[in-house]
Amino acid sequence: MDRFSVFSSRLVEKAEYFTSGHRACQGCAEALAVRLVMKALGRDTIVAMATGCMEIISSPLPTTAWKVPWIHVAFENSSAVVSGCEAGMKAMMRKGKLNQKKINFVAMGGDGSTADIGMGPLSGALERGHDMLYVCYDNEAYMNTGIQRSSATPFGASTTTSPAGKKSIGQQTQKKNLPQIAVAHDIPYVATACSSFPFDLMQKVKKASAISGPAYIHILSVCPTGWRIQPHDAIRYGRLAVDANVFPLYEVENGEYRLTYTPYKVLPVREYLKGQGRFRHLTDKEIELIQKNVENDYAKLLKKCGGQG
Amino acid sequence: MEKARKGIEVSIALAEAAAQADVDVVAAYPITPQTHIVEHLAELVAEGELDAEFVPVDSEHSAMSVCCGSAAVGARTFTSTSSQGLALMSEIFFIAAAMRLPMVMALANRSLSSPLSIWNDHTDTMMVRDAGWIHVFVENGQESYDHTLWAFRVAEDPQVMLPVAVNLDGFILTHMIEPIEYVDNQTVKNFLPEFKMKNALHPDNPVSMGCFGMPEIYTETQMAREEGIKNAYPTILKAWEEWGSLTGRYYHPIETYKTEDADYCIVTMGSYGETAMEVVDALRDEGEKVGVVRIRLWRPFPFDDFRKAVLGKQALIVLDRAISFGGPGGPVASELRSALYGMEGAPSIVNYVAGLAGRDVARDDFRKIILEGKNKAYAHDTDGFTLYGLRG
Ligand SMILES: Cc1ncc(C[n+]2csc(CCOP(=O)(O)OP(=O)(O)O)c2C)c(N)n1
Ligand code: SF4
Ligand SMILES: [Mg+2]
């Protein structure tokens, strides 16, 4: 049934578990992603969060934006912390020390936390098979510390540690493909999502939480501050990323790939890059190169989806 | 009443103490000389003799992180490490104490690289001295077993809520076979109540743990930690007392041996205490008025007990197992110097660093250290430290 659930704005959970009043920048689509994820997960959830924007903006002592049990320990270890929560509760429930209850164990981290410093712990947690969901909020740089590059920063983006200059295009490496790394662990569920597509996002989170075993969701989370766009454009840029096939929406269930959204009309990548301060230095030739890369990557993905498209 | 003692490897006995405590989660990563402890726990779980989750993590950093998550949901949590493992997990080690997450670690003390060495000294534990954990040092197998159970009792007490490290010398203790008296499970149950964490993570009682602290509040959180660990002291004593009444084995923060009429004392921490006592016996026969002061509780440091034990003596010869490079010498001696600074009747302190990375310190060495140290003290030659046994 879960597979076919239908969303309309009136059916969306009204309750908020990540509440307003937090300190995210205006137009932060990462905070929106967290809010949507929490709506889909509901109250019976324990969240372990990595250091980063979302942790800082939601928990300045003595306040909290969290209505579910929430723990932050450090930058690289939310996957290990949630492993411990899951293991602890599992043991206590089995031994009768705690009443039986279905709880969603969810780890959350940014792209820096996930793709770089927390890669080992994440791999360990996925490999061990905990009943958990890992959500990566990918805003394509270390935003909390001032827009430094991560290995998930896209080719050509200018950040404070991959600045564009006379001798550099900015980020010189291709974006690390985290969902593929998750898939390589042979876990039951992997998906990409974007907070500009809220129903798709929530449906995937619901599916992931219903599955037993590890699941991984990678959410493109537009950051107006780091991408140097207007706050009111955050949702639009999320849509552009998806409609230009820069960030395709798909899911992988038990190894089976499926696109969950196909653009009605595929936009040129230029439309997506245009207006983003982090890409403003790119020449036509460089944009052409990025266009080619996007097309290649999409073709590879389509093949995995059995040619569907 | 004579009770049955088993000849058993100390690591195994320690693991069995953790199993008798009915731990819920064990998360650890292999490193010598700790390995036998967690291997045995894995085996007990595999054989169905211990109902626990054994989490075979990807690193020590993750081990400590898993332990934090597990303790945060109120599960009884155990881990063990040494040396490089402790160094790798040190980031989270500090946080565990700051977040008041009770757990027990068997810390099989070993030197730090480089050069790589698997052998025993105290350089690993000194690195995390200021992390806010309760640290206890044991001297033999029986104490290792006893203190594992004691550590759970202290850590999980609502008045304490702190992680506890049981420091035992790598190889010297971990790999020895010793006669050890076990307590029965009923006694364990009486001594160690079920862990009931008040604000554990649970959907029925949502709490936020590990928040962000602005300058307006950080200072206060640190004072709360300082008070927290100091306030653990009465519980520490009470747990020892109860253990003593159940087993006949009584422990104290500072243990003294033949100190009442001693003019001077040797001060040790960890397994060297037993050798020191033997050597002191021999020296006593020769007319030396010497005693032994053994530090069992390292954090919270028992200032009053220590002062009571040593004020009025003429000299202390402090044996350290680590160096603070470019600093005041051994970490134990420098603490003791400051504990006594300006006090009436304070003995002078001579500091030796010995037994680094498994370099043997035999009875003869103790004898030399004690007699040479005494002469130094009486000659007011008390600056800095001496690296004992350094080859020319
Ligand atoms: C061990 C460690 N190294 C570095 C940092 C500093 N740090 C905190 S958050 C952060 C970047 C977070 O980036 P990301 O995970 O992408 O999350 P975002 O803030 O972008 O949401 C860094 C580098 C830290 N807290 N801990
Ligand atoms: S820097 Fe970006 S991700 Fe961080 S709070 Fe601001 S908009 Fe959100
Ligand atoms: Mg980021």
XYZ file of C-alpha atoms and ligand atoms in Angstrom:
736
model
C 0.000 0.000 0.000
C 2.820 2.361 0.954
C 4.070 2.220 -2.552
C 0.932 3.753 -3.923
C 0.136 6.285 -1.234
C -1.085 9.564 -2.637
C -0.244 12.966 -1.302
C -2.048 16.200 -1.647
C -1.364 19.224 0.453
C -4.473 18.566 2.507
C -3.402 15.033 3.363
C -0.002 16.051 4.581
C 0.647 15.557 8.270
C -0.144 18.803 10.053
C 1.987 18.128 13.096
C 5.491 19.577 13.102
C 8.368 17.723 14.764
C 11.022 20.160 13.581
C 9.420 23.396 14.617
C 9.694 26.998 13.540
C 11.743 29.509 15.459
C 15.062 27.897 14.602
C 17.868 30.026 13.267
C 18.340 28.938 9.668
C 18.910 31.607 7.035
C 15.929 32.877 5.115
C 14.977 30.548 2.318
C 17.022 27.640 3.646
C 15.768 24.609 1.754
C 17.877 22.331 3.936
C 15.734 23.301 6.940
C 12.676 22.698 4.778
C 13.985 19.243 3.923
C 14.421 18.441 7.611
C 10.889 19.608 8.303
C 9.444 17.441 5.531
C 11.456 14.411 6.593
C 10.155 14.795 10.122
C 6.566 15.135 8.965
C 6.922 11.867 7.110
C 8.599 10.092 10.039
C 6.221 11.186 12.770
C 6.603 11.160 16.521
C 8.009 7.693 17.123
C 11.416 8.662 15.876
C 14.846 9.113 17.405
C 17.148 11.442 15.504
C 20.934 11.483 15.733
C 22.299 14.511 13.947
C 25.775 15.433 12.835
C 27.406 18.771 13.493
C 26.564 21.232 10.752
C 24.075 23.935 9.876
C 20.999 21.973 10.900
C 22.395 21.076 14.273
C 23.604 24.578 15.057
C 20.424 26.335 13.989
C 18.093 23.956 15.801
C 19.707 23.521 19.205
C 21.236 26.642 20.732
C 21.022 26.041 24.477
C 18.620 26.357 26.201
C 16.263 26.095 23.222
C 15.462 23.306 20.804
C 13.438 23.025 17.612
C 12.976 19.283 18.100
C 9.781 17.625 19.260
C 11.198 14.140 18.937
C 14.098 12.736 20.950
C 17.217 14.151 19.367
C 20.932 13.689 19.971
C 23.997 15.369 18.567
C 27.418 14.004 19.453
C 29.882 15.124 16.780
C 30.460 15.843 13.112
C 31.317 12.462 11.633
C 29.418 9.960 13.695
C 25.630 10.341 13.496
C 25.439 6.945 11.787
C 27.390 5.311 14.612
C 25.409 7.110 17.293
C 22.120 5.955 15.811
C 23.559 2.430 15.542
C 24.053 2.591 19.288
C 20.514 3.853 19.905
C 19.110 1.066 17.788
C 21.299 -1.626 19.312
C 20.526 -0.423 22.849
C 16.780 -0.344 22.369
C 16.754 -3.634 20.525
C 18.570 -5.340 23.364
C 16.435 -3.747 26.047
C 13.175 -4.605 24.275
C 14.303 -8.182 23.720
C 15.249 -8.522 27.368
C 11.993 -7.008 28.594
C 13.702 -3.956 30.047
C 11.689 -1.727 27.716
C 8.218 -2.043 26.203
C 8.101 -3.165 22.582
C 7.551 -0.335 20.153
C 8.350 0.374 16.518
C 10.742 3.305 16.497
C 12.373 4.998 13.514
C 16.094 5.343 14.104
C 17.307 8.131 11.890
C 20.768 9.589 11.409
C 21.177 12.892 9.634
C 24.202 14.691 8.304
C 25.264 17.209 5.707
C 27.212 16.345 2.578
C 30.505 17.118 4.319
C 29.617 14.886 7.218
C 28.425 12.124 4.916
C 30.741 12.189 1.916
C 33.951 13.114 3.697
C 34.587 12.800 7.397
C 31.756 10.376 8.196
C 32.160 8.040 5.237
C 33.751 5.251 7.292
C 31.175 5.278 10.085
C 28.334 5.445 7.533
C 29.712 2.502 5.606
C 30.094 0.592 8.856
C 26.525 1.303 9.930
C 25.070 0.331 6.545
C 27.152 -2.818 6.401
C 26.147 -3.927 9.892
C 22.514 -3.900 8.884
C 21.010 -1.774 11.635
C 17.330 -0.968 11.251
C 17.973 2.675 10.518
C 17.574 5.435 7.992
C 20.415 7.749 7.056
C 19.436 11.092 5.560
C 22.092 13.179 3.856
C 21.204 16.844 3.399
C 23.358 17.796 0.463
C 23.846 21.520 0.041
C 27.064 20.810 -1.825
C 29.560 22.353 0.580
C 30.486 22.801 4.237
C 28.070 25.626 4.832
C 28.249 25.768 8.590
C 31.933 26.656 8.535
C 31.673 29.125 5.655
C 31.106 27.444 2.282
C 34.189 25.230 1.976
C 34.215 22.529 -0.680
C 33.297 18.960 0.083
C 33.689 15.946 -2.152
C 29.998 16.452 -3.006
C 30.590 19.970 -4.325
C 29.905 19.923 -8.069
C 32.549 20.487 -10.721
C 33.068 24.176 -11.410
C 31.517 25.527 -8.211
C 33.447 28.260 -6.488
C 33.722 27.790 -2.742
C 36.021 29.327 -0.169
C 38.464 26.420 -0.437
C 37.936 25.808 -4.142
C 37.815 29.421 -5.247
C 37.552 30.210 -8.913
C 40.591 32.177 -10.039
C 42.809 32.912 -12.965
C 44.190 29.408 -12.759
C 41.211 27.536 -11.401
C 37.695 26.804 -12.481
C 36.730 26.376 -8.852
C 35.953 22.822 -7.778
C 38.072 20.670 -10.063
C 36.638 17.288 -9.222
C 33.342 15.647 -10.062
C 30.684 15.327 -7.383
C 31.079 12.143 -5.391
C 28.149 9.865 -6.078
C 26.953 9.068 -2.593
C 23.727 7.241 -3.485
C 25.795 4.821 -5.568
C 28.087 4.215 -2.646
C 25.051 3.448 -0.509
C 23.703 1.107 -3.192
C 27.028 -0.713 -3.205
C 26.272 -1.809 0.357
C 23.355 -3.879 -0.961
C 20.919 -2.270 1.429
C 17.166 -2.570 0.881
C 16.425 1.042 0.046
C 18.270 4.030 -1.423
C 16.686 7.159 -2.859
C 17.403 10.686 -3.950
C 15.026 13.533 -3.176
C 14.789 17.297 -3.144
C 12.786 19.600 -0.908
C 11.400 21.312 -4.029
C 9.492 18.037 -4.603
C 7.929 17.628 -1.162
C 5.498 14.794 -1.875
C 8.101 12.673 -3.597
C 10.436 13.334 -0.679
C 7.935 12.407 2.004
C 6.821 9.299 0.204
C 10.392 8.084 0.020
C 10.971 8.770 3.685
C 7.827 6.841 4.575
C 8.917 3.934 2.464
C 12.394 3.962 3.961
C 11.065 3.985 7.493
C 8.681 1.099 6.812
C 11.478 -1.097 5.507
C 13.470 -3.071 8.044
C 17.208 -2.789 7.669
C 19.314 0.151 6.591
C 18.015 2.786 4.185
C 19.705 5.826 2.715
C 18.110 9.005 1.340
C 20.133 11.711 -0.333
C 18.387 15.086 -0.415
C 19.546 17.955 -2.564
C 19.055 20.890 -0.215
C 19.375 24.316 -1.766
C 21.354 26.755 0.350
C 20.793 30.335 -0.780
C 23.669 31.603 1.341
C 26.247 29.205 -0.053
C 24.967 29.093 -3.599
C 24.675 32.858 -3.674
C 21.101 33.105 -4.836
C 18.109 35.007 -3.490
C 16.294 33.298 -0.591
C 13.008 33.407 -2.506
C 14.620 31.439 -5.339
C 15.618 28.405 -3.285
C 12.650 26.233 -4.285
C 12.990 27.254 -7.915
C 16.642 26.196 -8.049
C 15.783 22.825 -6.597
C 13.285 22.344 -9.409
C 15.808 23.522 -11.978
C 18.409 21.031 -10.737
C 15.930 18.211 -11.187
C 14.449 19.436 -14.455
C 17.904 19.842 -15.976
C 18.757 16.252 -14.957
C 21.582 17.597 -12.799
C 19.972 15.880 -9.822
C 17.598 13.131 -10.978
C 15.021 11.779 -8.569
C 15.114 8.019 -8.290
C 14.941 5.161 -5.861
C 16.659 1.812 -5.605
C 14.619 -0.878 -3.907
C 16.501 -4.114 -3.294
C 18.815 -3.215 -6.128
C 16.033 -2.259 -8.560
C 16.392 1.255 -9.931
C 13.340 3.370 -10.682
C 13.041 7.007 -11.699
C 10.373 8.653 -9.570
C 10.183 11.779 -11.683
C 10.869 12.489 -15.323
C 11.066 16.094 -16.450
C 8.266 17.037 -18.801
C 10.817 18.994 -20.732
C 14.494 18.604 -19.920
C 16.038 22.017 -19.395
C 19.533 22.963 -20.491
C 21.983 22.875 -17.584
C 22.716 26.521 -18.305
C 19.236 27.378 -16.960
C 20.187 25.831 -13.640
C 23.669 27.354 -13.419
C 22.482 30.808 -14.414
C 22.054 33.208 -11.554
C 23.986 31.123 -9.019
C 26.896 33.150 -7.688
C 28.984 30.023 -7.207
C 28.889 29.358 -10.982
C 28.991 32.915 -12.292
C 32.623 32.662 -13.480
C 31.954 29.733 -15.842
C 32.585 30.285 -19.554
C 30.338 28.956 -22.307
C 32.874 26.249 -23.018
C 32.909 25.141 -19.436
C 29.129 25.101 -19.292
C 29.149 22.959 -22.423
C 31.457 20.518 -20.660
C 29.165 20.367 -17.644
C 26.179 19.811 -19.968
C 27.989 16.813 -21.495
C 28.806 15.367 -18.087
C 25.214 15.710 -16.958
C 23.979 13.948 -20.089
C 26.479 11.125 -19.631
C 25.575 10.625 -16.010
C 21.887 10.632 -16.806
C 22.339 8.101 -19.586
C 24.158 5.816 -17.143
C 21.348 6.173 -14.656
C 18.722 5.446 -17.293
C 20.533 2.277 -18.183
C 20.373 1.198 -14.565
C 16.656 1.951 -14.638
C 16.329 -0.454 -17.533
C 16.100 2.273 -20.133
C 13.006 3.754 -18.562
C 12.684 7.469 -19.030
C 34.806 -18.069 54.923
C 37.090 -19.280 52.146
C 35.429 -18.875 48.750
C 36.258 -20.655 45.531
C 38.848 -18.965 43.363
C 39.433 -19.780 39.733
C 42.736 -19.558 37.942
C 41.774 -17.459 34.975
C 43.154 -14.879 32.576
C 42.399 -11.412 33.873
C 40.870 -10.281 30.560
C 38.440 -13.186 30.644
C 37.454 -12.516 34.229
C 36.901 -8.869 33.449
C 34.711 -9.745 30.468
C 32.754 -12.147 32.626
C 32.185 -9.414 35.160
C 30.687 -7.280 32.378
C 28.528 -10.231 31.376
C 27.403 -10.723 34.970
C 26.414 -7.071 34.924
C 24.069 -8.118 32.101
C 25.292 -5.444 29.678
C 22.966 -4.599 26.816
C 25.487 -3.278 24.329
C 29.169 -3.960 23.758
C 30.839 -1.916 21.025
C 34.564 -2.277 20.535
C 37.323 -2.543 17.994
C 40.335 -4.850 18.220
C 43.593 -3.521 19.620
C 46.286 -5.220 21.678
C 46.316 -5.709 24.645
C 42.574 -5.182 25.056
C 41.452 -7.803 22.522
C 40.888 -10.775 24.800
C 38.292 -8.819 26.734
C 36.020 -8.092 23.784
C 36.715 -11.386 22.053
C 35.412 -13.137 25.108
C 32.297 -10.974 25.214
C 31.656 -11.702 21.537
C 31.955 -15.380 22.345
C 29.534 -15.172 25.256
C 27.002 -13.471 22.984
C 27.572 -16.020 20.224
C 27.044 -18.882 22.661
C 23.850 -17.357 24.015
C 25.368 -16.955 27.459
C 25.003 -13.188 27.326
C 21.949 -11.502 25.858
C 23.470 -8.343 24.421
C 24.098 -6.572 21.153
C 27.736 -6.927 20.200
C 28.370 -4.136 17.681
C 31.481 -4.906 15.618
C 32.279 -1.344 14.603
C 34.488 0.090 11.879
C 36.811 1.980 14.258
C 37.282 3.044 17.858
C 35.813 6.390 16.953
C 32.633 4.576 16.005
C 32.901 2.331 19.066
C 32.695 5.315 21.358
C 29.964 6.854 19.201
C 27.875 3.685 19.370
C 28.389 3.658 23.125
C 27.120 7.237 23.325
C 23.985 6.326 21.377
C 23.446 3.221 23.434
C 23.908 4.969 26.770
C 21.619 7.780 25.594
C 18.717 5.352 25.227
C 19.447 4.016 28.710
C 21.118 0.748 27.776
C 23.895 -0.697 29.922
C 26.997 -0.123 27.840
C 30.503 -1.526 27.855
C 33.595 -0.983 25.747
C 37.299 -1.515 25.938
C 40.340 -0.107 24.203
C 44.033 0.781 24.434
C 46.540 3.268 23.129
C 45.935 4.251 19.480
C 42.341 3.179 19.836
C 41.869 5.582 22.696
C 43.624 8.302 20.725
C 41.348 7.751 17.750
C 38.210 7.842 19.872
C 39.387 10.684 22.053
C 37.125 13.235 20.379
C 34.061 11.277 21.403
C 35.585 10.153 24.700
C 35.440 13.753 25.907
C 31.888 14.206 24.658
C 30.644 11.088 26.455
C 31.552 12.656 29.776
C 30.298 16.102 28.830
C 26.931 14.629 27.895
C 26.806 12.642 31.143
C 26.462 9.312 29.382
C 27.197 6.450 31.767
C 29.217 3.562 30.381
C 32.135 1.430 31.468
C 35.434 1.108 29.654
C 38.180 -1.362 30.429
C 41.205 0.687 29.448
C 44.102 -1.708 28.971
C 46.888 0.810 29.313
C 49.503 0.847 26.588
C 52.047 3.278 25.197
C 51.316 5.607 22.298
C 53.142 5.607 18.973
C 55.709 6.446 17.760
C 57.680 4.212 17.733
C 54.857 1.739 17.597
C 54.769 -0.329 20.733
C 52.105 -2.610 22.087
C 53.469 -2.647 25.614
C 52.329 -1.122 28.825
C 52.674 2.305 30.320
C 50.246 5.122 31.108
C 50.746 7.454 28.171
C 47.356 6.606 26.689
C 45.276 7.305 29.758
C 47.154 10.509 30.593
C 46.093 11.898 27.232
C 42.448 11.810 28.376
C 43.075 12.726 31.984
C 41.044 15.909 31.659
C 38.130 14.445 29.726
C 35.801 14.315 32.713
C 35.608 10.528 33.096
C 35.941 8.825 36.435
C 39.280 6.987 36.375
C 40.186 4.150 38.666
C 43.437 2.125 38.547
C 43.551 -1.525 39.510
C 46.529 -3.569 40.640
C 45.648 -7.202 40.005
C 43.115 -9.555 38.481
C 40.756 -9.586 41.420
C 40.629 -5.826 41.447
C 39.967 -5.800 37.703
C 36.987 -8.082 38.150
C 35.691 -6.231 41.189
C 36.036 -2.805 39.652
C 34.210 -3.701 36.471
C 31.076 -4.344 38.495
C 31.782 -1.420 40.761
C 32.205 0.851 37.734
C 28.686 0.132 36.446
C 27.267 0.836 39.859
C 29.049 4.191 40.078
C 28.517 5.267 36.468
C 24.783 4.658 36.449
C 24.019 6.065 39.874
C 21.575 8.975 39.381
C 23.888 11.102 41.524
C 26.798 10.413 39.172
C 25.760 9.722 35.557
C 29.300 9.670 34.207
C 31.398 7.237 32.211
C 33.967 5.252 34.193
C 37.322 3.967 32.946
C 38.844 0.987 34.712
C 42.556 1.346 33.986
C 44.486 -1.898 34.030
C 48.055 -2.324 32.905
C 48.244 -3.968 29.490
C 49.839 -7.449 29.482
C 51.028 -7.085 33.081
C 47.394 -7.606 34.040
C 45.382 -8.324 30.922
C 47.344 -11.417 29.925
C 48.074 -12.863 33.356
C 46.405 -15.903 34.755
C 45.510 -15.201 38.343
C 43.362 -16.770 41.023
C 40.152 -14.748 41.020
C 37.097 -15.044 43.218
C 33.812 -14.482 41.411
C 30.667 -13.293 43.110
C 27.402 -15.061 42.325
C 24.775 -13.481 40.110
C 22.431 -12.804 42.981
C 25.104 -10.780 44.739
C 25.663 -8.848 41.520
C 21.937 -8.143 41.312
C 21.870 -6.884 44.877
C 24.878 -4.691 44.323
C 23.992 -3.416 40.874
C 20.391 -2.289 40.397
C 18.883 -2.143 36.919
C 19.957 0.944 35.007
C 17.058 3.392 34.885
C 18.073 6.516 33.043
C 15.830 9.437 33.839
C 16.036 11.332 30.565
C 16.843 8.569 28.148
C 15.995 9.153 24.494
C 12.500 7.815 23.978
C 9.579 9.038 21.850
C 7.356 9.147 24.945
C 9.639 11.706 26.549
C 11.371 13.735 23.848
C 14.552 15.458 24.981
C 17.357 17.139 23.048
C 20.862 16.019 23.938
C 24.168 17.499 22.910
C 23.035 21.007 22.063
C 25.020 23.966 20.878
C 26.369 26.338 23.544
C 26.953 30.009 23.045
C 29.504 31.857 25.195
C 26.650 32.961 27.468
C 26.120 29.395 28.617
C 29.257 27.321 27.939
C 31.018 28.397 31.137
C 28.067 27.312 33.253
C 27.931 23.919 31.565
C 31.585 23.364 32.447
C 31.023 24.273 36.063
C 28.157 21.796 36.100
C 30.604 19.143 34.918
C 33.143 20.040 37.560
C 30.500 19.829 40.261
C 29.142 16.636 38.758
C 32.385 14.712 38.984
C 33.205 16.063 42.430
C 29.765 15.099 43.669
C 30.397 11.562 42.485
C 32.866 11.094 45.325
C 30.453 9.996 48.092
C 28.823 7.499 45.733
C 32.227 6.127 44.811
C 32.993 5.535 48.480
C 29.588 4.051 49.182
C 29.882 1.609 46.289
C 33.273 0.445 47.569
C 31.935 0.090 51.068
C 28.996 -2.026 49.935
C 31.250 -4.120 47.775
C 33.444 -4.645 50.799
C 30.558 -5.760 52.968
C 29.468 -8.247 50.282
C 32.883 -9.647 49.438
C 35.212 -8.751 52.260
C 37.350 -6.796 49.817
C 37.454 -3.152 50.783
C 38.911 -0.466 48.548
C 39.837 3.162 49.109
C 40.721 6.157 46.927
C 44.239 6.220 48.351
C 45.651 3.026 49.764
C 48.558 3.096 52.130
C 50.988 0.402 53.162
C 53.254 0.734 56.184
C 52.962 4.490 56.063
C 51.988 5.236 59.669
C 55.532 5.479 60.968
C 57.215 6.000 57.611
C 59.557 8.933 57.068
C 59.146 8.715 53.326
C 57.008 6.859 50.817
C 56.986 5.641 47.280
C 53.847 6.605 45.341
C 52.507 4.343 42.590
C 49.419 3.978 40.445
C 48.387 0.686 38.856
C 50.013 -2.714 38.992
C 53.392 -1.447 40.230
C 51.895 -1.085 43.680
C 52.283 -4.770 44.445
C 55.985 -4.864 43.624
C 56.497 -1.675 45.589
C 54.962 -3.287 48.676
C 57.242 -6.302 48.427
C 60.315 -4.124 48.104
C 59.195 -1.970 50.991
C 58.891 -5.103 53.142
C 62.495 -5.946 52.372
C 63.692 -2.401 52.993
C 61.834 -2.335 56.299
C 63.848 -5.351 57.384
C 66.944 -3.297 56.668
C 65.640 -0.511 58.867
C 64.352 1.891 56.201
C 61.304 3.733 57.437
C 59.543 3.633 54.110
C 55.932 3.041 53.082
C 53.821 2.851 49.934
C 51.038 5.191 48.842
C 48.925 3.789 46.017
C 46.584 6.003 44.097
C 43.488 4.062 43.176
C 41.114 6.888 42.324
C 42.661 9.249 39.793
C 39.547 11.213 38.860
C 37.934 12.761 40.772
C 41.288 13.182 42.510
C 40.947 12.486 46.238
C 42.839 15.536 47.513
C 41.849 15.178 51.157
C 42.630 11.470 51.353
C 45.954 12.029 49.674
C 46.936 14.894 51.929
C 45.889 12.961 54.987
C 48.098 10.090 53.887
C 51.240 12.097 53.247
C 51.300 15.361 55.201
C 54.043 15.185 57.801
C 56.195 12.784 55.801
C 59.567 14.056 54.707
C 59.619 12.883 51.126
C 57.620 11.195 48.409
C 59.175 9.324 45.536
C 56.597 9.413 42.798
C 56.727 6.806 40.067
C 55.225 7.964 36.809
C 54.526 5.893 33.701
C 54.315 8.761 31.240
C 56.088 12.002 30.381
C 54.588 15.399 29.740
C 57.132 16.447 27.131
C 58.669 19.829 27.803
C 56.493 20.062 30.879
C 56.947 19.491 34.566
C 57.837 15.790 34.332
C 55.475 12.933 35.014
C 51.800 13.856 35.164
C 51.203 12.158 38.508
C 54.094 13.899 40.221
C 53.127 17.265 38.870
C 49.610 16.844 40.184
C 50.836 15.738 43.567
C 53.196 18.687 43.737
C 50.337 21.049 43.142
C 48.082 19.158 45.551
C 50.612 19.806 48.305
C 51.892 23.199 47.299
C 52.192 25.595 50.208
C 50.755 23.149 52.728
C 52.221 22.838 56.145
C 54.068 19.548 56.549
C 54.207 18.915 52.824
C 56.846 16.343 51.897
C 59.287 17.149 49.122
C 58.671 15.238 45.902
C 61.164 13.377 43.759
C 59.861 12.179 40.428
C 60.890 9.112 38.478
C 59.468 8.086 35.142
C 59.944 4.358 34.642
C 58.580 1.382 32.829
C 57.780 3.084 29.540
C 56.316 0.771 26.920
C 56.886 -2.411 28.864
C 60.473 -1.785 29.999
C 60.579 -4.018 33.025
C 60.875 -2.426 36.437
C 61.922 -5.268 38.684
C 62.348 -5.386 42.426
C 65.947 -4.286 42.230
C 64.912 -1.302 40.206
C 62.320 -0.323 42.770
C 64.938 -0.639 45.431
C 67.282 1.622 43.533
C 64.568 4.152 42.829
C 63.503 4.250 46.451
C 66.978 4.607 47.940
C 68.304 6.981 45.321
C 65.093 8.981 45.500
C 65.406 9.283 49.250
C 68.938 10.632 48.928
C 67.838 13.108 46.298
C 65.011 14.330 48.498
C 67.265 14.766 51.494
C 69.767 16.600 49.314
C 66.950 18.895 48.069
C 67.560 17.644 44.544
C 63.858 17.651 43.652
C 63.603 19.538 40.373
C 62.137 17.984 37.245
C 62.236 14.226 36.856
C 64.569 11.316 36.241
C 63.994 8.909 33.408
C 64.941 5.707 35.174
C 67.001 3.088 33.398
C 67.855 5.245 30.407
C 70.654 3.544 28.502
C 73.621 5.765 27.698
C 36.074 16.700 13.647
C 35.547 17.997 13.184
N 36.147 18.621 12.140
C 35.661 19.791 11.709
C 34.570 20.357 12.282
C 34.082 21.684 11.794
N 32.814 21.598 11.083
C 31.629 21.705 11.705
S 30.330 21.639 10.702
C 31.353 21.519 9.357
C 30.817 21.490 7.984
C 29.493 20.871 7.853
O 29.256 20.646 6.509
P 28.109 19.697 6.050
O 28.257 18.375 6.691
O 28.058 19.710 4.580
O 26.800 20.368 6.687
P 26.175 21.796 6.356
O 26.642 22.737 7.406
O 26.623 22.184 5.005
O 24.709 21.553 6.434
C 32.681 21.491 9.735
C 33.804 21.398 8.811
C 33.992 19.681 13.378
N 32.924 20.156 14.029
N 34.482 18.510 13.785
S 24.023 28.471 5.324
Fe 22.675 27.459 3.892
S 22.201 25.437 4.764
Fe 23.058 26.742 6.381
S 21.264 27.597 7.388
Fe 21.935 29.095 5.853
S 20.780 28.579 4.020
Fe 20.594 26.842 5.411
Mg 26.819 20.808 3.376
